[in-house]
PDB file of C-alpha atoms in Angstrom:
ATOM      1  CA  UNK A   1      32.005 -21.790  38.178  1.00 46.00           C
ATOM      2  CA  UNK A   2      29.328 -21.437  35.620  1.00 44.00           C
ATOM      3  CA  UNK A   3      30.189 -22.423  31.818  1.00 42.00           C
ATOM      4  CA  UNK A   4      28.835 -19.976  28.912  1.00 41.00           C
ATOM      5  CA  UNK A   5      29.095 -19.954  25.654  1.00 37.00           C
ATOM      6  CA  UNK A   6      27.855 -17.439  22.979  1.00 37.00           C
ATOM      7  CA  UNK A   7      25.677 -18.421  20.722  1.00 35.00           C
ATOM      8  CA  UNK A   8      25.335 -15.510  18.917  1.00 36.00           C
ATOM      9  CA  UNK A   9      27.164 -14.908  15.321  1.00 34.00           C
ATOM     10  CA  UNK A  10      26.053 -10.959  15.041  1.00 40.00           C
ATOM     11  CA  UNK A  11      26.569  -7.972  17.585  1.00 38.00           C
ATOM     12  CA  UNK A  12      23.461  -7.883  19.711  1.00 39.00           C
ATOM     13  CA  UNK A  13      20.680  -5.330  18.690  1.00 44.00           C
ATOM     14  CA  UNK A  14      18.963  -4.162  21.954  1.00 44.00           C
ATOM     15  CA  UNK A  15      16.722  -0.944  22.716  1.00 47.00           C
ATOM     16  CA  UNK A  16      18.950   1.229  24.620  1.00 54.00           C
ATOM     17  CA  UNK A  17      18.443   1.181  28.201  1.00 78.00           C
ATOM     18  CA  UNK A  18      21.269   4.661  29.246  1.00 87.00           C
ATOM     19  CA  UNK A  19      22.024   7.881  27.309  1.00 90.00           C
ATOM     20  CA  UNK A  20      24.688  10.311  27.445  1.00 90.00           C
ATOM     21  CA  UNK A  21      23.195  12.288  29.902  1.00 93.00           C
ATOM     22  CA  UNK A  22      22.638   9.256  32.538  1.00 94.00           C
ATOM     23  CA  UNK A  23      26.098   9.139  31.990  1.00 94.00           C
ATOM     24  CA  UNK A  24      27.156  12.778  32.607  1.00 95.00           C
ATOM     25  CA  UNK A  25      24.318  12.670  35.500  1.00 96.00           C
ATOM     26  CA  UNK A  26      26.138  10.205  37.074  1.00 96.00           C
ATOM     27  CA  UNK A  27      29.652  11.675  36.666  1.00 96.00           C
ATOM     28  CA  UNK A  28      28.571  14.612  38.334  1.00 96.00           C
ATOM     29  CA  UNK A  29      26.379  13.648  41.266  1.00 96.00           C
ATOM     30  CA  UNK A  30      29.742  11.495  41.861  1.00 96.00           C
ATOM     31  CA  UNK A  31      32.406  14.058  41.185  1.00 95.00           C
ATOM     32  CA  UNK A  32      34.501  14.125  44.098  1.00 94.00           C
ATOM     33  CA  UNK A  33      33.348  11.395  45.994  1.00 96.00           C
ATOM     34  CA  UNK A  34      35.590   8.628  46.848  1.00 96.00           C
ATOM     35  CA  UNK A  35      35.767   5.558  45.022  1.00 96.00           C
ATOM     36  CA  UNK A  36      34.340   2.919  47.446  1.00 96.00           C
ATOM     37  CA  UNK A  37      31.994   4.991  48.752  1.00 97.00           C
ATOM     38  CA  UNK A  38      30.793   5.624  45.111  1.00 97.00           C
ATOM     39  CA  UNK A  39      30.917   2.113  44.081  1.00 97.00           C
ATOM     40  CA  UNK A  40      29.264   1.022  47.506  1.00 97.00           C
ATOM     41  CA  UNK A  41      26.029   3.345  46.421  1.00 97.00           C
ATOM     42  CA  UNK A  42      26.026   2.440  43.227  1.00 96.00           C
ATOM     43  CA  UNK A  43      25.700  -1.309  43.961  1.00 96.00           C
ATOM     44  CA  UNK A  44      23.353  -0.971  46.912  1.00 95.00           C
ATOM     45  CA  UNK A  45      21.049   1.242  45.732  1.00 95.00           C
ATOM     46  CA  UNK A  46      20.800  -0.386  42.135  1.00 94.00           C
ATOM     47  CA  UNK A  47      21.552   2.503  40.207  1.00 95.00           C
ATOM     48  CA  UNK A  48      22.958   0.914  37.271  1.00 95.00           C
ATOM     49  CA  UNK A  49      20.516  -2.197  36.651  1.00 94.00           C
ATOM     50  CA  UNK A  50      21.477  -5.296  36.558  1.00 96.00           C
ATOM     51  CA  UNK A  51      25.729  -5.046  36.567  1.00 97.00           C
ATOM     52  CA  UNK A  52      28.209  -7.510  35.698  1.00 98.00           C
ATOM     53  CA  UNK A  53      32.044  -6.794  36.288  1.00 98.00           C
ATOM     54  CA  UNK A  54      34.021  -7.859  33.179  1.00 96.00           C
ATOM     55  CA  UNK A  55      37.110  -9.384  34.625  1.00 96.00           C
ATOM     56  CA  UNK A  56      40.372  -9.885  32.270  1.00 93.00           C
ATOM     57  CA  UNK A  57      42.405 -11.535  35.914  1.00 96.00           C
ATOM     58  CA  UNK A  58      45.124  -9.577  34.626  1.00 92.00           C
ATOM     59  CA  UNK A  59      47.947  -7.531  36.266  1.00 90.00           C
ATOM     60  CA  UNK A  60      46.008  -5.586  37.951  1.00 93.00           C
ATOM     61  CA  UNK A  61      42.734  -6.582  37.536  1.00 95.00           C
ATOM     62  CA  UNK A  62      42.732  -8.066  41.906  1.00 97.00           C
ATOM     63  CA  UNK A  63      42.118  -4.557  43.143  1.00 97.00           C
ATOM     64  CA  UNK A  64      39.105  -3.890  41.231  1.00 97.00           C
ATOM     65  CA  UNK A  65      37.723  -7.314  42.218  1.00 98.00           C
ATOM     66  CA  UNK A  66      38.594  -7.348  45.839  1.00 98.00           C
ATOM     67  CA  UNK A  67      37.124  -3.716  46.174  1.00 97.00           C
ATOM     68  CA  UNK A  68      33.725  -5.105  44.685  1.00 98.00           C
ATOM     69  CA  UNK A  69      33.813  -8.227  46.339  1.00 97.00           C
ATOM     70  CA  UNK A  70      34.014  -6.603  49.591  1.00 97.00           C
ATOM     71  CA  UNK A  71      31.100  -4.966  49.034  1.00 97.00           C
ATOM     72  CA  UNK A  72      29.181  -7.292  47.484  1.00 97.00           C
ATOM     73  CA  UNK A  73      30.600 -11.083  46.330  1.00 97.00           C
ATOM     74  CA  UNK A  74      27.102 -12.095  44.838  1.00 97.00           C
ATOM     75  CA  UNK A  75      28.072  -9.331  41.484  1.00 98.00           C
ATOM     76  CA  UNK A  76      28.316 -11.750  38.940  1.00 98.00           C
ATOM     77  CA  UNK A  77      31.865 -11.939  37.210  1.00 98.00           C
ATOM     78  CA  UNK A  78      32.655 -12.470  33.623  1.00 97.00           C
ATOM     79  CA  UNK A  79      35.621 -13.798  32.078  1.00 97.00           C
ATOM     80  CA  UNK A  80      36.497 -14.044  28.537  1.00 96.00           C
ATOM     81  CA  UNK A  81      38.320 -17.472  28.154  1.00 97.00           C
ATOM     82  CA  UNK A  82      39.336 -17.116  24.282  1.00 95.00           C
ATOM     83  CA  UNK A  83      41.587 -20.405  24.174  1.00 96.00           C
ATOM     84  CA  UNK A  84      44.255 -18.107  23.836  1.00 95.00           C
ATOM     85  CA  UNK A  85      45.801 -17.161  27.432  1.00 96.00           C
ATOM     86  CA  UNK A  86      48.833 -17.755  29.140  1.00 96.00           C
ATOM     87  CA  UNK A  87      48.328 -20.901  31.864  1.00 97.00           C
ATOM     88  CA  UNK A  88      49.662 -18.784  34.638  1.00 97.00           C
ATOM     89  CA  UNK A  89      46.340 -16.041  33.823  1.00 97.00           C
ATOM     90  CA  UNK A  90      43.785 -19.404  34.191  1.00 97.00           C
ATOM     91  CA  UNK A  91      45.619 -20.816  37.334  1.00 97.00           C
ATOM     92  CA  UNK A  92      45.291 -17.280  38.749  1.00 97.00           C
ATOM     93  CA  UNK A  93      41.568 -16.369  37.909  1.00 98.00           C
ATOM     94  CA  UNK A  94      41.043 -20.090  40.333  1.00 98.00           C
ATOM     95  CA  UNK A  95      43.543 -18.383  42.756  1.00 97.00           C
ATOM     96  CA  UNK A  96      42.093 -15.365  43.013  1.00 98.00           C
ATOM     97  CA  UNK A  97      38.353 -16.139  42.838  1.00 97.00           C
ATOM     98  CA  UNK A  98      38.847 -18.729  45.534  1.00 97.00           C
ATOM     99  CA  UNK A  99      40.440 -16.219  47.912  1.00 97.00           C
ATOM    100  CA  UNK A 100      37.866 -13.318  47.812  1.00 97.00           C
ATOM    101  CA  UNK A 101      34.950 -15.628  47.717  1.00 97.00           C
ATOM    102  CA  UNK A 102      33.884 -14.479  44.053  1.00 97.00           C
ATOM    103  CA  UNK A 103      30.365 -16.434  44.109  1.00 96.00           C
ATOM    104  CA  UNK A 104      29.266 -16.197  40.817  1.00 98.00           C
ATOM    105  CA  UNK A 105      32.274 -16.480  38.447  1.00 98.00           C
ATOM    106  CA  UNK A 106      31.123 -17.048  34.692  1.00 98.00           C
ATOM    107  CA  UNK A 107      33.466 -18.319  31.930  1.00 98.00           C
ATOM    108  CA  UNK A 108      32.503 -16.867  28.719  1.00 97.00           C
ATOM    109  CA  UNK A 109      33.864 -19.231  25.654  1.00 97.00           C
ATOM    110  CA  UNK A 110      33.717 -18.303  21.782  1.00 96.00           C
ATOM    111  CA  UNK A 111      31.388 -20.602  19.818  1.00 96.00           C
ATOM    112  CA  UNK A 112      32.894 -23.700  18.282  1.00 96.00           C
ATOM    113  CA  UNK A 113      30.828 -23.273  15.173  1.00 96.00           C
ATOM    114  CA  UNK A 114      32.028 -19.484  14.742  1.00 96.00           C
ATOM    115  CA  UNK A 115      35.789 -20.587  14.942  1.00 95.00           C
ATOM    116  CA  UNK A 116      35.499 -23.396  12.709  1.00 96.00           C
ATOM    117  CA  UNK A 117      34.356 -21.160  10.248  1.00 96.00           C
ATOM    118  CA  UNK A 118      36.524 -18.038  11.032  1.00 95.00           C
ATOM    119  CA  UNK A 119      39.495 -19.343  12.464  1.00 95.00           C
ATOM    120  CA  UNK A 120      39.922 -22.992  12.021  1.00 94.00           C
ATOM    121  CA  UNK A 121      43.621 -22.410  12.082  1.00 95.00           C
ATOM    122  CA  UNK A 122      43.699 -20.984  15.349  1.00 94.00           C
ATOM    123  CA  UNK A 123      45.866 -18.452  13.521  1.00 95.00           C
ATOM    124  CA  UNK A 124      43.395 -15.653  12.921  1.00 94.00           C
ATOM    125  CA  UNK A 125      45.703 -13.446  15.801  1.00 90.00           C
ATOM    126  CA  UNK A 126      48.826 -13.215  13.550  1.00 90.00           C
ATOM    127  CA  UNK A 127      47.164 -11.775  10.192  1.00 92.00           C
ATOM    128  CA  UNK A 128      43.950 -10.086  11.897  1.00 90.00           C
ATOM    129  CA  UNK A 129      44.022  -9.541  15.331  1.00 89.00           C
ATOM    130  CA  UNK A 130      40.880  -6.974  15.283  1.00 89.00           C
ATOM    131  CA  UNK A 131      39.022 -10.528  13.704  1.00 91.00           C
ATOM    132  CA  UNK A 132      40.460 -12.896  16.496  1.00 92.00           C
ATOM    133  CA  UNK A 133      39.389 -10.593  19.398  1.00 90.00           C
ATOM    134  CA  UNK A 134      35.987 -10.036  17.628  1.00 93.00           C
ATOM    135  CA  UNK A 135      35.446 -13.493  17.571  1.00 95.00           C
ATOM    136  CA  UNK A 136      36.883 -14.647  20.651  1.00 94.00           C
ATOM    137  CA  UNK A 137      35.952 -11.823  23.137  1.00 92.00           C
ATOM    138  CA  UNK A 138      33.319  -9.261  21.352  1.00 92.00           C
ATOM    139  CA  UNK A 139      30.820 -11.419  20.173  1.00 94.00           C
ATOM    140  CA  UNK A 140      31.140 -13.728  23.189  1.00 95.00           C
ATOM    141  CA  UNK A 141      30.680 -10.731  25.791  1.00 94.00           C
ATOM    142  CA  UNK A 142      28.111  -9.068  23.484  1.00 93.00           C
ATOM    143  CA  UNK A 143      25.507 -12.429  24.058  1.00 94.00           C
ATOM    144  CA  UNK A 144      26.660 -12.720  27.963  1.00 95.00           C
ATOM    145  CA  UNK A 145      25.562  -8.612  28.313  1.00 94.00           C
ATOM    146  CA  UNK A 146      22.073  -9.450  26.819  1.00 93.00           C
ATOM    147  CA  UNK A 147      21.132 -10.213  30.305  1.00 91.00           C
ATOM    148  CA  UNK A 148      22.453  -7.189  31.784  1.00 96.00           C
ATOM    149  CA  UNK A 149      22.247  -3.332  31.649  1.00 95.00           C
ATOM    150  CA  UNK A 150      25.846  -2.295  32.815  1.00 96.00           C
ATOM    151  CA  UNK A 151      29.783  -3.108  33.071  1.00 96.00           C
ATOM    152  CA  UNK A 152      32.189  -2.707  35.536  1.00 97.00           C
ATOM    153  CA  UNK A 153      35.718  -2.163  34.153  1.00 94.00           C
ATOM    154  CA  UNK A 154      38.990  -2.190  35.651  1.00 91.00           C
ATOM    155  CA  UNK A 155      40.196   0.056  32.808  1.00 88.00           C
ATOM    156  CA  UNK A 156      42.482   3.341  34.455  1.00 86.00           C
ATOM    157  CA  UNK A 157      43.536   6.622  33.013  1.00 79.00           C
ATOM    158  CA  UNK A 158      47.054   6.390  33.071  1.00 73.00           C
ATOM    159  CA  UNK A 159      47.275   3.079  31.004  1.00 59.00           C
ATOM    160  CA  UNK A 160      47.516   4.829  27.551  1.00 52.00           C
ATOM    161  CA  UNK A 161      47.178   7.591  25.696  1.00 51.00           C
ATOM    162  CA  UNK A 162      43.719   6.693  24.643  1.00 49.00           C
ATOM    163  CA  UNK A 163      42.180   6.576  27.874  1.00 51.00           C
ATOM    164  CA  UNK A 164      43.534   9.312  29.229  1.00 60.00           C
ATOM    165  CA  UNK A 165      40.330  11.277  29.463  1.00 73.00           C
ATOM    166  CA  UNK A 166      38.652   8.354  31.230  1.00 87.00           C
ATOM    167  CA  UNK A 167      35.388   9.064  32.999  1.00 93.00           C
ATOM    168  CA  UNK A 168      33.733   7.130  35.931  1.00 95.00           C
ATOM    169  CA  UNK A 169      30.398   6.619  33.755  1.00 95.00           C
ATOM    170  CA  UNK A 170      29.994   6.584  30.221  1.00 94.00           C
ATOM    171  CA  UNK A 171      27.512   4.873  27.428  1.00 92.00           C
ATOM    172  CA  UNK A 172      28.603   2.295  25.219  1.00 88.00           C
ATOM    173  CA  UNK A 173      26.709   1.453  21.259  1.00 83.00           C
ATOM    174  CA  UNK A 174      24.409  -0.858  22.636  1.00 84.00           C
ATOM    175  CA  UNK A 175      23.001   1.841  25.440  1.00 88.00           C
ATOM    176  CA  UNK A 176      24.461   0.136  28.336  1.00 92.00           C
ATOM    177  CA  UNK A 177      26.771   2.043  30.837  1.00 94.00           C
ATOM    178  CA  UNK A 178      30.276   1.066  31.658  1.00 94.00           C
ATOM    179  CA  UNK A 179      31.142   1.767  34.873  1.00 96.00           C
ATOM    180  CA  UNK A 180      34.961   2.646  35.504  1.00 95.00           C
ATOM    181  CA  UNK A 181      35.392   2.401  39.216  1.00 96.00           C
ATOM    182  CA  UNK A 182      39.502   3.072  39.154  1.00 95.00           C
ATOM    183  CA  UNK A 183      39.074   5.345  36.328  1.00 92.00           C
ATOM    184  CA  UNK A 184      41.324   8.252  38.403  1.00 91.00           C
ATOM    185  CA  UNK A 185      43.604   5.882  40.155  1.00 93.00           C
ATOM    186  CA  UNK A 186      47.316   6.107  39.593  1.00 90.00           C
ATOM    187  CA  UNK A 187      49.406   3.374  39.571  1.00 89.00           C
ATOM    188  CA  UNK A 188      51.009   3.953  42.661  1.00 94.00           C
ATOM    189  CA  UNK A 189      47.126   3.932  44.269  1.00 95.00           C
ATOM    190  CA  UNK A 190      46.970   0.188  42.672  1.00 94.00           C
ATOM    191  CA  UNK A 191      50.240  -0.819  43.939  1.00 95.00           C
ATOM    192  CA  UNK A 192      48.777   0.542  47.715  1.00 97.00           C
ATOM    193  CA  UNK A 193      45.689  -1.652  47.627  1.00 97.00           C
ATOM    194  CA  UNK A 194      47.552  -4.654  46.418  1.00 97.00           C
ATOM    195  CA  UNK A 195      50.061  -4.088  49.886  1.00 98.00           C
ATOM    196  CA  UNK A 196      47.287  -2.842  52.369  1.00 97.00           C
ATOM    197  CA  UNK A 197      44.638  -5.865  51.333  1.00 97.00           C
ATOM    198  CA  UNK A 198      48.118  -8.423  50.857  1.00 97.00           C
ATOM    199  CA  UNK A 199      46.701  -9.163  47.438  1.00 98.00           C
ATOM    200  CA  UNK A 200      47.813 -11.851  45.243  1.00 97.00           C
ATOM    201  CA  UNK A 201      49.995 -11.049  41.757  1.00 96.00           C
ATOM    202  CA  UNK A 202      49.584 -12.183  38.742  1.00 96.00           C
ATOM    203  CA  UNK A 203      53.011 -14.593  37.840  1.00 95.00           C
ATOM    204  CA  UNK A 204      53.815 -13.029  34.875  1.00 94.00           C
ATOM    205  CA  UNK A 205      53.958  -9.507  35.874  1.00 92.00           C
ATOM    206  CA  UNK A 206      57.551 -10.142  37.393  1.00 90.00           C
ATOM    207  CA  UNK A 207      58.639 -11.256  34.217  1.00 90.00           C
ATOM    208  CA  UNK A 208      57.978  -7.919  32.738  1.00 84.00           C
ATOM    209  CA  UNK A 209      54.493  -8.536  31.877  1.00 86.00           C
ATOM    210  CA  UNK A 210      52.050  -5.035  32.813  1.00 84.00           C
ATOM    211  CA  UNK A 211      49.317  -5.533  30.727  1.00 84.00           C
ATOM    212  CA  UNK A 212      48.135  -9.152  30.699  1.00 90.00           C
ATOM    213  CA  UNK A 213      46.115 -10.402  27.465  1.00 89.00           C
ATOM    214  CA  UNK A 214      46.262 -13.301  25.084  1.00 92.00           C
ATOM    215  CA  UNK A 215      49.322 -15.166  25.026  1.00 92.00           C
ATOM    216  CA  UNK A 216      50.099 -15.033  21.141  1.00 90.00           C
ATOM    217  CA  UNK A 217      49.821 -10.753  21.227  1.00 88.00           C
ATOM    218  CA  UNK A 218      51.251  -9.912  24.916  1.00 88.00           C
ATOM    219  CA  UNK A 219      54.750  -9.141  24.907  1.00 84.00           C
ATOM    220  CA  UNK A 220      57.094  -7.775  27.680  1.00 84.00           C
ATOM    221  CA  UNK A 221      56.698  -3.871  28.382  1.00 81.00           C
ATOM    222  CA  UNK A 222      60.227  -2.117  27.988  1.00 76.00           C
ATOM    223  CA  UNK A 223      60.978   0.753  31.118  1.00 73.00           C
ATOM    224  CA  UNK A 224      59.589   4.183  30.214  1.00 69.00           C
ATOM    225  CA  UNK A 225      56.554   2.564  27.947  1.00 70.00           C
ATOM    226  CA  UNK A 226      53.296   2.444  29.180  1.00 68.00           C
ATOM    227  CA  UNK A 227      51.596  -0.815  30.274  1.00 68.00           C
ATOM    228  CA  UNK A 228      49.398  -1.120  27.085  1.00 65.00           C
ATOM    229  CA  UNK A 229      52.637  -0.717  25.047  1.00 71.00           C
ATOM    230  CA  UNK A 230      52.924  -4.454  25.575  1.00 65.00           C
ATOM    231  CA  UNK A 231      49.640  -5.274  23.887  1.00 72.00           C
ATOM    232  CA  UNK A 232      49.173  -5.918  19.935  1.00 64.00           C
ATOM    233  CA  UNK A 233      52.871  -5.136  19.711  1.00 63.00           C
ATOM    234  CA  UNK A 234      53.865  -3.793  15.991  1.00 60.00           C
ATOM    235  CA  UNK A 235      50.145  -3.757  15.250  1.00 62.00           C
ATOM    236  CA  UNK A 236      47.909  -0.309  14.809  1.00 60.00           C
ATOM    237  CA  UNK A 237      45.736  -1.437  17.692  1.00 60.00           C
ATOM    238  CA  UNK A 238      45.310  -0.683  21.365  1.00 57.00           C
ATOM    239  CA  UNK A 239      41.688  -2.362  22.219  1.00 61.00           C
ATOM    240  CA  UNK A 240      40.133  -5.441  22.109  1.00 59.00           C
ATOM    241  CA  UNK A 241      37.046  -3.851  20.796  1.00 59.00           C
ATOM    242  CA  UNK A 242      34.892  -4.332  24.197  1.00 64.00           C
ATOM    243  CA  UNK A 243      34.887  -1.156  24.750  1.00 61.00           C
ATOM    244  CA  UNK A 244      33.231   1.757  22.815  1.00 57.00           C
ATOM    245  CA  UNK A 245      31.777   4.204  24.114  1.00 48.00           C
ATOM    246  CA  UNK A 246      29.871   6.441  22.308  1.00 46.00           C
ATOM    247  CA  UNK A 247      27.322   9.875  22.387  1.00 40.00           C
ATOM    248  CA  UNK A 248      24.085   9.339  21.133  1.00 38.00           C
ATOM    249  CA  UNK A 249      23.684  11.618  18.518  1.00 36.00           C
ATOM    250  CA  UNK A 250      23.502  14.796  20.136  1.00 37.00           C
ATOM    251  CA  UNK A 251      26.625  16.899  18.498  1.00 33.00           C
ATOM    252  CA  UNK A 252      26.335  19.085  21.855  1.00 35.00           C
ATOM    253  CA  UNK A 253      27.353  16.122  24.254  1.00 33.00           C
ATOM    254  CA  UNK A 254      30.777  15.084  24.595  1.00 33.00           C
ATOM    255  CA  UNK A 255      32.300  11.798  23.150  1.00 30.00           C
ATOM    256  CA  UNK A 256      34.046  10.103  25.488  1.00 29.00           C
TER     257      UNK A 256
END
């Protein structure tokens, strides 16, 4: 595994690489057309740049990376490691990197000096969560995507409210596309790759756990919620803040 750690104290400034319309381009020369064979075009004809799939090895997150790895292993995988996660989420990133032959798995870290300063507690989570996930995943991801020009996201329409207008392709503030392979899937189409490729789960998700972050602000999801219900519980906030996608400018182009 290769060791990272951001360096970085500000939100990287690049010259936008995507716009808008790349994005709706690439929507709709996809529309229709299933996912692997999407993804397996994408990736082998290089029509995203350099890509990097951004990996939270949570719940669900074992479909999305077996269905790249199977079409390519070498895509470079980035995990967030924010100090913060439950044991059972680190011993099953090993688990499941070893078993689909991830080859190049990179462990992103905060920087020590940026936590000393901001969070020396450790407690930043329980009075600012938005601050604790800027510092221990935004800024961290933001350096690590300096060397690339697009995501891949396991994020899925049906997880909440706010993503239920989900596209395969869209632009994020920094001009780099996000690419949302499983962006149309249904749960039961997640539960059907896990069986037919004899996938491994993630521990906690017996327990009641559906939507697998940072120890201190994942709680159990009651029957009836919705997976993200478990995430940032009693707090106004449903992201992390690694993903925002944005127009760019143009009031006639949607926001998605």
């Amino acid at each position: 595994m290769a060791e990272a750690s951001a360096r970085r104290i500000d939100r990287i400034d690049v010259a936008p690489r995507f716009g808008e319309r790349d994005a709706i381009r690439l929507n709709n020369l996809f529309r229709g057309v299933p996912t692997e064979e999407m993804l397996r075009t994408v990736l082998a004809e290089s029509m995203v740049g350099d890509v990097a799939l951004v990996s939270s090895f949570g719940a669900e997150s074992a479909a999305l990376l077996h269905l790249v790895a199977s079409i390519d292993p070498t895509v470079p995988v980035l995990f967030l490691d924010t100090g913060k996660h439950f044991p059972e989420t680190l011993a099953y990133r090993d688990t499941v990197a070893e078993r689909l032959g991830l080859r190049d798995l990179r462990i992103l870290t905060p920087d020590a000096d940026v936590l000393a300063k901001k969070d020396e507690s450790g407690l930043r989570w329980s009075y600012d969560p938005d601050g604790c996930c800027e510092i221990r995943k935004v800024l961290p991801l933001d350096a690590a995507m300096a060397g690339f020009d697009a995501s891949i996201t396991g994020r899925k329409a049906f997880q909440a409210s706010t993503r239920n207008a989900l596209p395969r392709f869209e632009v994020d503030a920094a001009g780099k596309l996000k690419v949302n392979p499983l962006a149309d899937w249904t749960k039961d189409d997640i539960e059907a790759w896990f069986v037919r490729h004899d996938l491994p789960r993630h521990p906690l998700v017996e327990q009641g756990y559906l939507s697998i972050g940072c120890a201190p602000c994942t709680s159990k999801v009651k029957p009836g919620e919705d997976p993200r219900s478990g995430r940032w519980a009693g707090w106004d906030k449903t992201e992390c803040g690694i993903h925002t996608p944005v127009n760019d400018g143009d009031p006639d182009l949607p926001v998605f």
